Short mmCIF file of C-alpha atoms and ligand atoms in Angstrom, two decimals:
data_model
loop_
_atom_site.label_atom_id
_atom_site.label_comp_id
_atom_site.label_asym_id
_atom_site.label_seq_id
_atom_site.Cartn_x
_atom_site.Cartn_y
_atom_site.Cartn_z
CA UNK A 185 -29.13 0.88 5.00
CA UNK A 186 -26.90 2.72 7.46
CA UNK A 187 -24.51 0.52 9.48
CA UNK A 188 -24.14 0.24 13.26
CA UNK A 189 -20.63 -1.25 13.12
CA UNK A 190 -18.04 -0.09 10.61
CA UNK A 191 -14.43 -0.99 10.04
CA UNK A 192 -12.01 1.01 7.92
CA UNK A 193 -8.74 -0.43 6.68
CA UNK A 194 -6.59 0.18 3.65
CA UNK A 195 -6.74 -3.46 2.64
CA UNK A 196 -10.12 -5.13 2.32
CA UNK A 197 -11.25 -8.67 2.99
CA UNK A 198 -11.11 -9.36 -0.73
CA UNK A 199 -9.40 -8.13 -3.83
CA UNK A 200 -10.29 -8.70 -7.49
CA UNK A 201 -8.44 -10.21 -10.39
CA UNK A 202 -9.36 -9.48 -14.00
CA UNK A 203 -9.61 -12.70 -16.06
CA UNK A 204 -8.56 -12.62 -19.76
CA UNK A 205 -12.26 -12.77 -20.76
CA UNK A 206 -12.90 -9.59 -18.75
CA UNK A 207 -14.69 -11.17 -15.80
CA UNK A 208 -13.73 -10.23 -12.26
CA UNK A 209 -12.84 -12.89 -9.70
CA UNK A 210 -12.93 -12.03 -6.01
CA UNK A 211 -10.08 -13.43 -3.89
CA UNK A 212 -9.35 -13.25 -0.20
CA UNK A 213 -7.08 -10.30 0.71
CA UNK A 214 -3.66 -11.14 2.19
CA UNK A 215 -1.80 -10.35 5.39
CA UNK A 216 -2.19 -10.57 9.15
CA UNK A 217 -4.47 -7.58 9.54
CA UNK A 218 -6.94 -8.99 7.03
CA UNK A 219 -7.02 -12.50 8.51
CA UNK A 220 -7.41 -11.18 12.08
CA UNK A 221 -10.20 -8.79 11.15
CA UNK A 222 -11.97 -11.25 8.87
CA UNK A 223 -12.05 -13.80 11.67
CA UNK A 224 -13.33 -11.15 14.09
CA UNK A 225 -16.03 -9.97 11.72
CA UNK A 226 -17.34 -13.46 11.06
CA UNK A 227 -19.55 -12.90 14.12
CA UNK A 228 -20.59 -9.38 13.07
CA UNK A 229 -22.59 -10.10 9.92
CA UNK A 230 -24.07 -6.61 9.83
CA UNK A 231 -20.71 -4.84 9.87
CA UNK A 232 -19.50 -2.79 6.92
CA UNK A 233 -15.79 -2.89 5.95
CA UNK A 234 -14.60 0.14 4.03
CA UNK A 235 -11.33 -0.36 2.16
CA UNK A 236 -9.37 1.07 -0.74
CA UNK A 237 -9.29 -0.30 -4.28
CA UNK A 238 -5.70 -1.52 -4.44
CA UNK A 239 -5.32 -2.44 -8.09
CA UNK A 240 -6.75 -1.71 -11.52
CA UNK A 241 -8.95 -4.79 -11.18
CA UNK A 242 -10.34 -3.46 -7.86
CA UNK A 243 -11.02 -0.08 -9.51
CA UNK A 244 -12.75 -1.80 -12.38
CA UNK A 245 -14.93 -3.66 -9.85
CA UNK A 246 -15.92 -0.34 -8.25
CA UNK A 247 -16.73 1.15 -11.65
CA UNK A 248 -18.85 -1.83 -12.64
CA UNK A 249 -20.64 -1.70 -9.30
CA UNK A 250 -19.42 -5.21 -8.44
CA UNK A 251 -19.27 -5.69 -4.69
CA UNK A 252 -19.64 -8.24 -1.95
CA UNK A 253 -22.06 -7.80 0.94
CA UNK A 254 -20.51 -5.94 3.86
CA UNK A 255 -17.71 -4.39 1.82
CA UNK A 256 -17.38 -0.96 0.25
CA UNK A 257 -14.28 -0.29 -1.82
CA UNK A 258 -13.17 3.27 -2.44
CA UNK A 259 -11.84 4.16 -5.86
CA UNK A 260 -9.26 6.79 -4.92
CA UNK A 261 -7.33 8.55 -7.67
CA UNK A 262 -4.37 6.20 -8.41
CA UNK A 263 -1.73 8.95 -8.13
CA UNK A 264 -3.13 10.12 -4.77
CA UNK A 265 -3.34 6.53 -3.61
CA UNK A 266 0.22 5.75 -4.66
CA UNK A 267 1.61 8.78 -2.82
CA UNK A 268 -0.41 8.05 0.30
CA UNK A 269 0.23 4.30 0.44
CA UNK A 270 3.77 3.95 -0.87
CA UNK A 271 5.02 7.50 -0.34
CA UNK A 272 3.77 8.10 3.20
CA UNK A 273 2.28 5.01 4.87
CA UNK A 274 4.91 2.51 3.73
CA UNK A 275 7.95 4.75 3.32
CA UNK A 276 7.56 7.17 6.20
CA UNK A 277 5.09 5.98 8.85
CA UNK A 278 6.03 2.29 8.67
CA UNK A 279 9.71 3.25 8.87
CA UNK A 280 9.09 5.62 11.77
CA UNK A 281 7.13 3.10 13.82
CA UNK A 282 9.61 0.26 13.18
CA UNK A 283 12.78 2.39 13.40
CA UNK A 284 13.96 1.43 9.92
CA UNK A 285 15.51 4.64 8.58
CA UNK A 286 19.09 4.56 7.39
CA UNK A 287 19.72 7.79 9.31
CA UNK A 288 22.68 9.28 7.39
CA UNK A 289 20.52 9.28 4.24
CA UNK A 290 16.91 9.29 5.40
CA UNK A 291 14.36 10.61 6.02
CA UNK A 292 14.24 13.75 3.87
CA UNK A 293 11.30 16.04 4.52
CA UNK A 294 11.17 18.47 1.60
CA UNK A 295 8.49 19.98 -0.62
CA UNK A 296 8.02 16.72 -2.49
CA UNK A 297 7.38 14.99 0.85
CA UNK A 298 4.80 17.65 1.75
CA UNK A 299 2.99 17.06 -1.55
CA UNK A 300 2.82 13.38 -0.74
CA UNK A 301 1.55 14.25 2.71
CA UNK A 302 -1.28 16.24 1.08
CA UNK A 303 -2.22 13.05 -0.77
CA UNK A 304 -2.18 11.16 2.51
CA UNK A 305 -4.57 13.74 3.99
CA UNK A 306 -6.86 13.46 0.94
CA UNK A 307 -6.81 9.66 1.06
CA UNK A 308 -7.71 9.72 4.77
CA UNK A 309 -10.47 12.20 4.00
CA UNK A 310 -11.96 9.88 1.39
CA UNK A 311 -12.30 7.25 4.12
CA UNK A 312 -13.71 9.73 6.63
CA UNK A 313 -16.33 10.90 4.12
CA UNK A 314 -17.35 7.37 3.18
CA UNK A 315 -17.66 6.43 6.86
CA UNK A 316 -19.69 9.56 7.58
CA UNK A 317 -22.02 8.61 4.73
CA UNK A 318 -22.49 4.97 5.74
CA UNK A 319 -22.68 5.18 9.55
CA UNK A 320 -25.99 5.08 11.39
CA UNK A 321 -26.64 7.58 14.19
CA UNK A 322 -24.34 6.79 17.13
CA UNK A 323 -22.64 3.90 15.26
CA UNK A 324 -19.29 2.43 16.28
CA UNK A 325 -16.43 2.87 13.83
CA UNK A 326 -13.15 0.99 14.23
CA UNK A 327 -10.35 2.48 12.14
CA UNK A 328 -7.26 0.39 11.47
CA UNK A 329 -3.61 1.25 11.35
CA UNK A 330 -1.11 3.93 10.31
CA UNK A 331 -2.60 4.24 6.83
CA UNK A 332 -5.64 5.90 8.39
CA UNK A 333 -4.19 7.81 11.33
CA UNK A 334 -5.99 11.05 10.44
CA UNK A 335 -9.44 9.52 9.96
CA UNK A 336 -10.62 9.67 13.59
CA UNK A 337 -10.24 13.43 13.83
CA UNK A 338 -11.61 14.06 10.34
CA UNK A 339 -14.59 11.83 11.03
CA UNK A 340 -15.21 13.38 14.45
CA UNK A 341 -15.63 16.76 12.73
CA UNK A 342 -18.03 15.36 10.15
CA UNK A 343 -20.02 13.19 12.55
CA UNK A 344 -19.71 14.13 16.23
CA UNK A 345 -22.34 11.52 17.15
CA UNK A 346 -20.16 8.53 16.27
CA UNK A 347 -18.09 6.39 18.65
CA UNK A 348 -14.67 6.00 17.16
CA UNK A 349 -11.79 3.63 17.84
CA UNK A 350 -8.38 3.52 16.22
CA UNK A 351 -6.17 0.46 16.40
CA UNK A 352 -2.49 0.24 15.41
CA UNK A 353 -1.28 -3.15 14.25
CA UNK A 354 2.29 -1.82 14.30
CA UNK A 355 4.54 -0.75 17.14
CA UNK A 356 4.32 2.89 18.11
CA UNK A 357 7.52 4.80 17.30
CA UNK A 358 10.22 5.41 19.86
CA UNK A 359 10.56 9.08 20.85
CA UNK A 360 13.77 9.43 18.79
CA UNK A 361 12.09 8.22 15.63
CA UNK A 362 8.90 10.21 16.13
CA UNK A 363 10.84 13.39 16.80
CA UNK A 364 12.33 13.23 13.31
CA UNK A 365 8.95 14.05 11.75
CA UNK A 366 8.33 17.72 11.01
CA UNK A 367 6.58 19.27 14.01
CA UNK A 368 3.36 20.06 12.21
CA UNK A 369 3.13 16.55 10.74
CA UNK A 370 3.84 14.94 14.08
CA UNK A 371 1.13 17.04 15.72
CA UNK A 372 -1.34 16.27 12.94
CA UNK A 373 -0.68 12.57 13.38
CA UNK A 374 -1.23 12.64 17.14
CA UNK A 375 -4.30 14.83 16.91
CA UNK A 376 -5.60 12.64 14.10
CA UNK A 377 -5.57 9.59 16.32
CA UNK A 378 -6.78 11.47 19.38
CA UNK A 379 -9.98 12.17 17.49
CA UNK A 380 -10.86 8.62 18.56
CA UNK A 381 -12.55 7.74 21.84
CA UNK A 382 -10.31 4.72 22.23
CA UNK A 383 -6.80 4.43 20.82
CA UNK A 384 -5.71 0.78 20.80
CA UNK A 385 -2.37 -0.98 20.49
CA UNK A 386 -1.25 -4.58 20.73
CA UNK A 387 0.85 -3.98 23.86
CA UNK A 388 1.16 -1.69 26.84
CA UNK A 389 4.67 -0.87 25.65
CA UNK A 390 3.37 0.71 22.43
CA UNK A 391 0.43 2.33 24.25
CA UNK A 392 2.78 3.97 26.75
CA UNK A 393 5.06 5.26 24.01
CA UNK A 394 2.05 6.85 22.34
CA UNK A 395 0.95 8.45 25.55
CA UNK A 396 4.45 9.76 26.24
CA UNK A 397 4.47 11.32 22.76
CA UNK A 398 1.22 13.14 23.55
CA UNK A 399 2.37 14.15 26.99
CA UNK A 400 5.75 15.57 26.16
CA UNK A 401 4.75 17.46 23.15
CA UNK A 402 4.72 21.25 23.08
CA UNK A 403 3.81 21.34 19.43
CA UNK A 404 0.58 19.42 20.00
CA UNK A 405 -0.44 21.42 23.03
CA UNK A 406 -1.94 18.30 24.59
CA UNK A 407 -2.39 18.86 28.26
CA UNK A 408 -3.02 16.88 31.37
CA UNK A 409 -2.68 13.23 30.50
CA UNK A 410 -3.28 11.03 33.46
CA UNK A 411 -3.35 7.35 34.28
CA UNK A 412 -6.11 5.66 36.16
CA UNK A 413 -6.89 2.09 37.04
CA UNK A 414 -9.60 0.80 34.76
CA UNK A 415 -12.05 -2.06 35.07
CA UNK A 416 -10.81 -5.68 35.00
CA UNK A 417 -7.37 -4.76 36.28
CA UNK A 418 -6.55 -2.88 33.15
CA UNK A 419 -5.01 0.49 33.08
CA UNK A 420 -6.92 3.02 31.13
CA UNK A 421 -4.72 5.85 30.11
CA UNK A 422 -6.44 9.07 29.44
CA UNK A 423 -5.44 12.11 27.54
CA UNK A 424 -7.55 15.09 28.31
CA UNK A 425 -7.70 17.59 25.56
CA UNK A 426 -8.27 21.14 26.72
CA UNK A 427 -9.85 23.91 24.64
CA UNK A 428 -11.43 24.11 22.17
CA UNK A 429 -13.10 20.76 22.88
CA UNK A 430 -12.68 19.14 26.21
CA UNK A 431 -12.31 15.55 25.28
CA UNK A 432 -10.92 12.30 26.47
CA UNK A 433 -9.27 9.45 24.61
CA UNK A 434 -8.48 6.19 26.36
CA UNK A 435 -5.26 4.54 25.30
CA UNK A 436 -5.60 0.80 25.78
CA UNK A 437 -3.77 -2.41 24.89
CA UNK A 438 -5.72 -5.24 23.23
CA UNK A 439 -3.17 -8.00 22.62
CA UNK A 440 -4.55 -9.87 19.63
CA UNK A 441 -4.27 -13.65 19.94
CA UNK A 442 -5.22 -16.59 17.79
CA UNK A 443 -8.29 -18.80 17.63
CA UNK A 444 -6.85 -22.15 18.69
CA UNK A 445 -9.74 -24.29 17.52
CA UNK A 446 -9.89 -22.69 14.07
CA UNK A 447 -6.17 -22.83 13.56
CA UNK A 448 -5.87 -26.46 14.61
CA UNK A 449 -8.70 -27.35 12.23
CA UNK A 450 -6.93 -25.56 9.38
CA UNK A 451 -3.62 -27.19 10.22
CA UNK A 452 -5.22 -30.64 10.20
CA UNK A 453 -6.52 -30.46 6.62
CA UNK A 454 -5.30 -33.06 4.09
CA UNK A 455 -3.40 -30.47 1.98
CA UNK A 456 -1.40 -29.52 5.06
CA UNK A 457 -0.63 -33.18 5.76
CA UNK A 458 0.64 -33.53 2.19
CA UNK A 459 2.95 -30.56 2.50
CA UNK A 460 4.13 -31.77 5.87
CA UNK A 461 5.18 -35.08 4.33
CA UNK A 462 7.07 -33.20 1.59
CA UNK A 463 8.87 -30.93 4.09
CA UNK A 464 9.74 -33.87 6.28
CA UNK A 465 11.28 -35.67 3.32
CA UNK A 466 13.23 -32.54 2.51
CA UNK A 467 14.54 -32.24 6.05
CA UNK A 468 15.88 -35.77 5.66
CA UNK A 469 15.80 -36.58 9.35
CA UNK A 470 17.51 -33.32 10.38
CA UNK A 471 16.22 -31.05 13.13
CA UNK A 472 14.41 -27.97 11.80
CA UNK A 473 14.60 -24.25 12.48
CA UNK A 474 11.64 -22.50 10.85
CA UNK A 475 10.74 -18.92 10.11
CA UNK A 476 7.66 -17.70 8.25
CA UNK A 477 7.53 -14.04 7.31
CA UNK A 478 6.88 -11.54 4.63
CA UNK A 479 10.24 -10.41 3.22
CA UNK A 480 9.93 -7.33 5.33
CA UNK A 481 12.78 -5.14 6.53
CA UNK A 482 11.45 -5.13 10.09
CA UNK A 483 11.32 -8.94 10.22
CA UNK A 484 15.12 -9.08 10.24
CA UNK A 485 15.42 -12.06 7.91
CA UNK A 486 19.00 -11.21 6.97
CA UNK A 487 20.24 -11.18 10.59
CA UNK A 488 18.33 -14.42 11.13
CA UNK A 489 20.37 -16.02 8.35
CA UNK A 490 23.57 -14.55 9.76
CA UNK A 491 22.73 -16.09 13.13
CA UNK A 492 22.10 -19.46 11.49
CA UNK A 493 25.49 -19.20 9.76
CA UNK A 494 27.12 -18.39 13.09
CA UNK A 495 25.40 -21.40 14.66
CA UNK A 496 27.04 -23.64 12.05
CA UNK A 497 30.41 -21.96 12.63
CA UNK A 498 30.43 -21.86 16.41
CA UNK A 499 28.60 -25.14 17.03
CA UNK A 500 29.88 -27.38 14.23
CA UNK A 501 28.15 -30.36 15.81
CA UNK A 502 24.95 -29.11 14.12
CA UNK A 503 26.39 -29.38 10.60
CA UNK A 504 24.52 -32.09 8.78
CA UNK A 505 22.05 -32.26 11.69
CA UNK A 506 19.83 -29.22 11.22
CA UNK A 507 18.15 -27.42 8.35
CA UNK A 508 16.76 -23.90 8.31
CA UNK A 509 13.44 -23.52 6.48
CA UNK A 510 13.04 -19.88 5.54
CA UNK A 511 9.62 -18.96 4.22
CA UNK A 512 10.02 -15.37 3.15
CA UNK A 513 7.13 -14.28 1.00
CA UNK A 514 7.54 -11.17 -1.19
CA UNK A 515 6.08 -7.93 0.11
CA UNK A 516 5.85 -4.28 -1.01
CA UNK A 517 7.87 -4.92 -4.11
CA UNK A 518 6.92 -1.45 -5.41
CA UNK A 519 9.64 -0.11 -3.13
CA UNK A 520 13.28 -0.42 -4.25
CA UNK A 521 14.53 -0.95 -0.71
CA UNK A 522 12.25 -4.02 -0.39
CA UNK A 523 13.42 -5.41 -3.75
CA UNK A 524 17.03 -5.00 -2.64
CA UNK A 525 16.32 -6.64 0.70
CA UNK A 526 14.56 -9.59 -0.95
CA UNK A 527 17.57 -10.02 -3.25
CA UNK A 528 19.93 -9.95 -0.26
CA UNK A 529 17.96 -12.70 1.49
CA UNK A 530 18.34 -14.91 -1.60
CA UNK A 531 22.06 -14.19 -1.94
CA UNK A 532 22.79 -14.89 1.69
CA UNK A 533 20.90 -18.19 1.61
CA UNK A 534 23.03 -19.19 -1.39
CA UNK A 535 26.24 -18.07 0.30
CA UNK A 536 25.49 -20.20 3.36
CA UNK A 537 24.65 -23.20 1.21
CA UNK A 538 27.80 -22.70 -0.88
CA UNK A 539 29.89 -22.56 2.28
CA UNK A 540 28.45 -25.49 4.21
CA UNK A 541 26.38 -27.79 1.97
CA UNK A 542 27.51 -31.36 1.45
CA UNK A 543 26.34 -33.85 -1.10
CA UNK A 544 23.35 -34.90 0.96
CA UNK A 545 22.72 -31.88 3.17
CA UNK A 546 21.58 -28.36 2.31
CA UNK A 547 21.45 -26.14 5.36
CA UNK A 548 19.10 -23.41 4.08
CA UNK A 549 15.83 -24.08 2.29
CA UNK A 550 14.39 -20.79 1.09
CA UNK A 551 10.85 -20.49 -0.23
CA UNK A 552 9.52 -17.25 -1.63
CA UNK A 553 6.14 -18.37 -2.95
CA UNK A 554 3.32 -17.71 -0.52
CA UNK A 555 1.54 -20.93 0.43
CA UNK A 556 -0.50 -20.83 3.63
CA UNK A 557 -0.96 -24.61 3.78
CA UNK A 558 2.81 -25.08 3.55
CA UNK A 559 3.36 -22.46 6.28
CA UNK A 560 1.01 -24.42 8.54
CA UNK A 561 2.89 -27.63 7.74
CA UNK A 562 6.14 -25.90 8.68
CA UNK A 563 4.56 -24.71 11.95
CA UNK A 564 3.69 -28.32 12.78
CA UNK A 565 7.13 -29.61 11.88
CA UNK A 566 9.34 -26.97 13.52
CA UNK A 567 11.69 -27.98 16.33
CA UNK A 568 12.68 -24.35 16.69
CA UNK A 569 10.88 -21.20 15.53
CA UNK A 570 13.02 -18.16 14.82
CA UNK A 571 11.10 -14.91 15.36
CA UNK A 572 13.67 -12.12 15.47
CA UNK A 573 12.07 -8.87 14.22
CA UNK A 574 13.75 -5.57 15.01
CA UNK A 575 10.25 -4.33 15.80
CA UNK A 576 6.83 -5.83 15.26
CA UNK A 577 3.40 -4.75 16.48
CA UNK A 578 2.56 -8.26 17.68
CA UNK A 579 3.88 -11.06 15.43
CA UNK A 580 1.12 -13.63 15.20
CA UNK A 581 3.45 -16.33 13.86
CA UNK A 582 4.97 -16.47 17.36
CA UNK A 583 1.50 -17.26 18.68
CA UNK A 584 0.39 -19.58 15.88
CA UNK A 585 3.34 -21.98 15.98
CA UNK A 586 2.95 -23.21 19.58
CA UNK A 587 -0.78 -23.72 18.98
CA UNK A 588 -0.34 -26.14 16.07
CA UNK A 589 3.07 -27.64 16.81
CA UNK A 590 2.94 -31.45 16.63
CA UNK A 591 5.72 -32.30 19.05
CA UNK A 592 6.49 -29.01 20.78
CA UNK A 593 8.59 -26.18 19.42
CA UNK A 594 11.20 -24.02 21.13
CA UNK A 595 10.58 -20.35 20.44
CA UNK A 596 13.52 -17.98 19.87
CA UNK A 597 11.86 -14.60 20.26
CA UNK A 598 13.14 -11.08 19.79
CA UNK A 599 12.31 -8.53 22.43
CA UNK A 600 11.31 -6.20 19.56
CA UNK A 601 8.17 -8.28 18.92
CA UNK A 602 4.94 -7.21 20.61
CA UNK A 603 4.40 -10.89 21.46
CA UNK A 604 7.44 -10.66 23.75
CA UNK A 605 5.27 -8.93 26.37
CA UNK A 606 3.10 -12.06 26.81
CA UNK A 607 5.38 -14.89 25.71
CA UNK A 608 8.80 -14.03 27.07
CA UNK A 609 8.68 -16.35 30.11
CA UNK A 610 8.53 -19.45 27.94
CA UNK A 611 10.60 -18.26 24.98
CA UNK A 612 14.37 -17.93 24.54
CA UNK A 613 14.57 -14.19 24.15
CA UNK A 614 17.14 -12.27 22.12
CA UNK A 615 18.31 -8.83 21.17
CA UNK A 616 17.46 -8.79 17.44
CA UNK A 617 20.73 -7.05 16.52
CA UNK A 618 22.93 -9.52 18.39
CA UNK A 619 23.85 -12.28 15.96
CA UNK A 620 25.98 -14.17 18.49
CA UNK A 621 23.28 -14.15 21.14
CA UNK A 622 20.76 -15.35 18.55
CA UNK A 623 23.11 -18.15 17.43
CA UNK A 624 23.52 -19.21 21.09
CA UNK A 625 19.75 -19.14 21.56
CA UNK A 626 19.30 -21.35 18.48
CA UNK A 627 21.79 -23.79 19.97
CA UNK A 628 20.00 -23.77 23.33
CA UNK A 629 16.65 -24.22 21.59
CA UNK A 630 17.94 -27.21 19.60
CA UNK A 631 19.40 -28.67 22.79
CA UNK A 632 16.30 -28.19 24.96
CA UNK A 633 15.12 -31.42 26.62
CA UNK A 634 11.90 -32.71 25.12
CA UNK A 635 9.79 -32.50 28.30
CA UNK A 636 10.80 -28.88 28.83
CA UNK A 637 9.99 -28.05 25.22
CA UNK A 638 6.57 -29.67 25.49
CA UNK A 639 5.75 -27.91 28.74
CA UNK A 640 6.83 -24.52 27.42
CA UNK A 641 4.88 -25.03 24.20
CA UNK A 642 1.74 -25.84 26.17
CA UNK A 643 2.06 -22.65 28.22
CA UNK A 644 2.83 -20.59 25.12
CA UNK A 645 -0.26 -21.96 23.38
CA UNK A 646 -2.41 -21.04 26.38
CA UNK A 647 -1.20 -17.46 26.35
CA UNK A 648 -1.42 -17.25 22.58
CA UNK A 649 -5.11 -18.10 22.60
CA UNK A 650 -6.21 -15.89 25.49
CA UNK A 651 -7.66 -13.12 23.29
CA UNK A 652 -8.75 -14.63 19.95
CA UNK A 653 -9.77 -12.24 17.14
CA UNK A 654 -13.51 -12.32 17.85
CA UNK A 655 -12.98 -11.44 21.54
CA UNK A 656 -10.31 -8.89 20.64
CA UNK A 657 -12.79 -7.11 18.38
CA UNK A 658 -15.68 -7.43 20.81
CA UNK A 659 -13.75 -5.87 23.67
CA UNK A 660 -12.80 -2.89 21.51
CA UNK A 661 -16.35 -2.53 20.34
CA UNK A 662 -17.63 -2.61 23.91
CA UNK A 663 -15.09 0.01 25.04
CA UNK A 664 -15.83 2.29 22.12
CA UNK A 665 -19.58 2.05 22.70
CA UNK A 666 -19.18 2.68 26.40
CA UNK A 667 -17.02 5.70 25.74
CA UNK A 668 -19.83 7.72 24.22
CA UNK A 669 -21.88 9.10 27.11
CA UNK A 670 -18.93 10.56 29.01
CA UNK A 671 -17.83 12.83 26.19
CA UNK A 672 -17.60 16.42 27.33
C1 G6P B 942 1.06 -6.25 8.25
C2 G6P B 942 1.06 -5.33 9.43
C3 G6P B 942 -0.12 -4.42 9.39
C4 G6P B 942 -0.26 -3.74 8.05
C5 G6P B 942 -0.19 -4.70 6.93
C6 G6P B 942 -0.11 -3.95 5.64
O1 G6P B 942 -0.02 -7.13 8.34
O2 G6P B 942 1.06 -6.06 10.62
O3 G6P B 942 0.07 -3.46 10.38
O4 G6P B 942 -1.46 -3.03 7.97
O5 G6P B 942 0.98 -5.49 7.07
O6 G6P B 942 0.42 -4.72 4.64
P1 G6P B 942 0.17 -4.33 3.16
O7 G6P B 942 0.67 -5.48 2.39
O8 G6P B 942 -1.31 -4.13 3.04
O9 G6P B 942 0.95 -3.08 2.91
#
């Protein structure tokens, strides 16, 4: 049966594992995008989620026709998939949007890059074709993230009747970073997304950067963008596309928040209590600075550790009084630069411990094994949360911690995080590159009077829960549906 609501994302709500006896077990997919979307779709039982087969076990599931209701997995040629996912999405687009290139050496846009780009186009096309096949007349399609930036335009050509949204869970690149892309690629990317009726970002900052990229660009030939006040005190930013098709795309911010009730229920489960007791014992009565991240270059884990080291150097009164829990779960280990970064995090944690540890005090406690219940326990325990990404689309950890904190938590927050836009008034904000400023902020956070910490945490939790996933999804769906009749 054709679907009225479709979602497309590289990663699906589940992934398969092949047991030794050849049976396939379905497991929940990982990451922030998946948990946000899964929560949102819980109230859209008719929706179809189209995703890629990520592993051999997923491909085997597709071949055997194993599937779960509401999910369609695409078995894309593994070499094409690898080039699109690792070669372009993770190595070029992710780096561009987060400003991660080591400029003297990268990026290099040569023939090999252009071959990988062809794979990216083909991989996007596979999604566009599947969506075109599955969508009912006039259906709403919400396409997710930089992996699928070309889908809106490709799908628009195949199925002009559809209402299409695209949402970026990442930042949008600064002009300097975006300008490094070859002109034709940059234009293809912008036009790809402008195939949507509504182009969504987590913040107005990213939305405005996107619009500026469209506006200033000769290569794209995009003309006449203009801003107008939208309903509910929002700004709706429009890009009018001139010939051959007069068309409008609204560029809108939908700042994803957390579902307070759900999260508190999860954080109150017995397995979380158990882990909390274990962490508390480990902290041994010390104050705690907590971070929970993927070991991701953009999360700035290494500078976070450097700032903690500087805290112990510059404010020696904290020695023996504070521990830093670093939960840094492995990510994208197919890429050498991520393996190197993960190794550096481990080395630096050891260096700090070697320098400062005493018989009964270890300053850094590093965990690399992903354990959601333990993360929630750490959220509850934290006196201070360190969220210092160089760039981050939103950073939901910054919103989750105040919601479940037991006794209030001071938030040290980088201005590179999307969450900065909403949370800055009640956070201690830092330049993510400034180790000394971050060390000072950690000191201030540890020294914050309890009543102030509690009051700030309460306000942070209020803001963090103002657009929970279901409402976030609903408002996009409503905007996309509404966008249809005015198409020119
Ligand atoms: C994080 C980002 C998303 C991105 C996802 C991909 O959740 O916020 O923007 O889509 O990572 O991660 P993956 O592990 O699937 O490459």
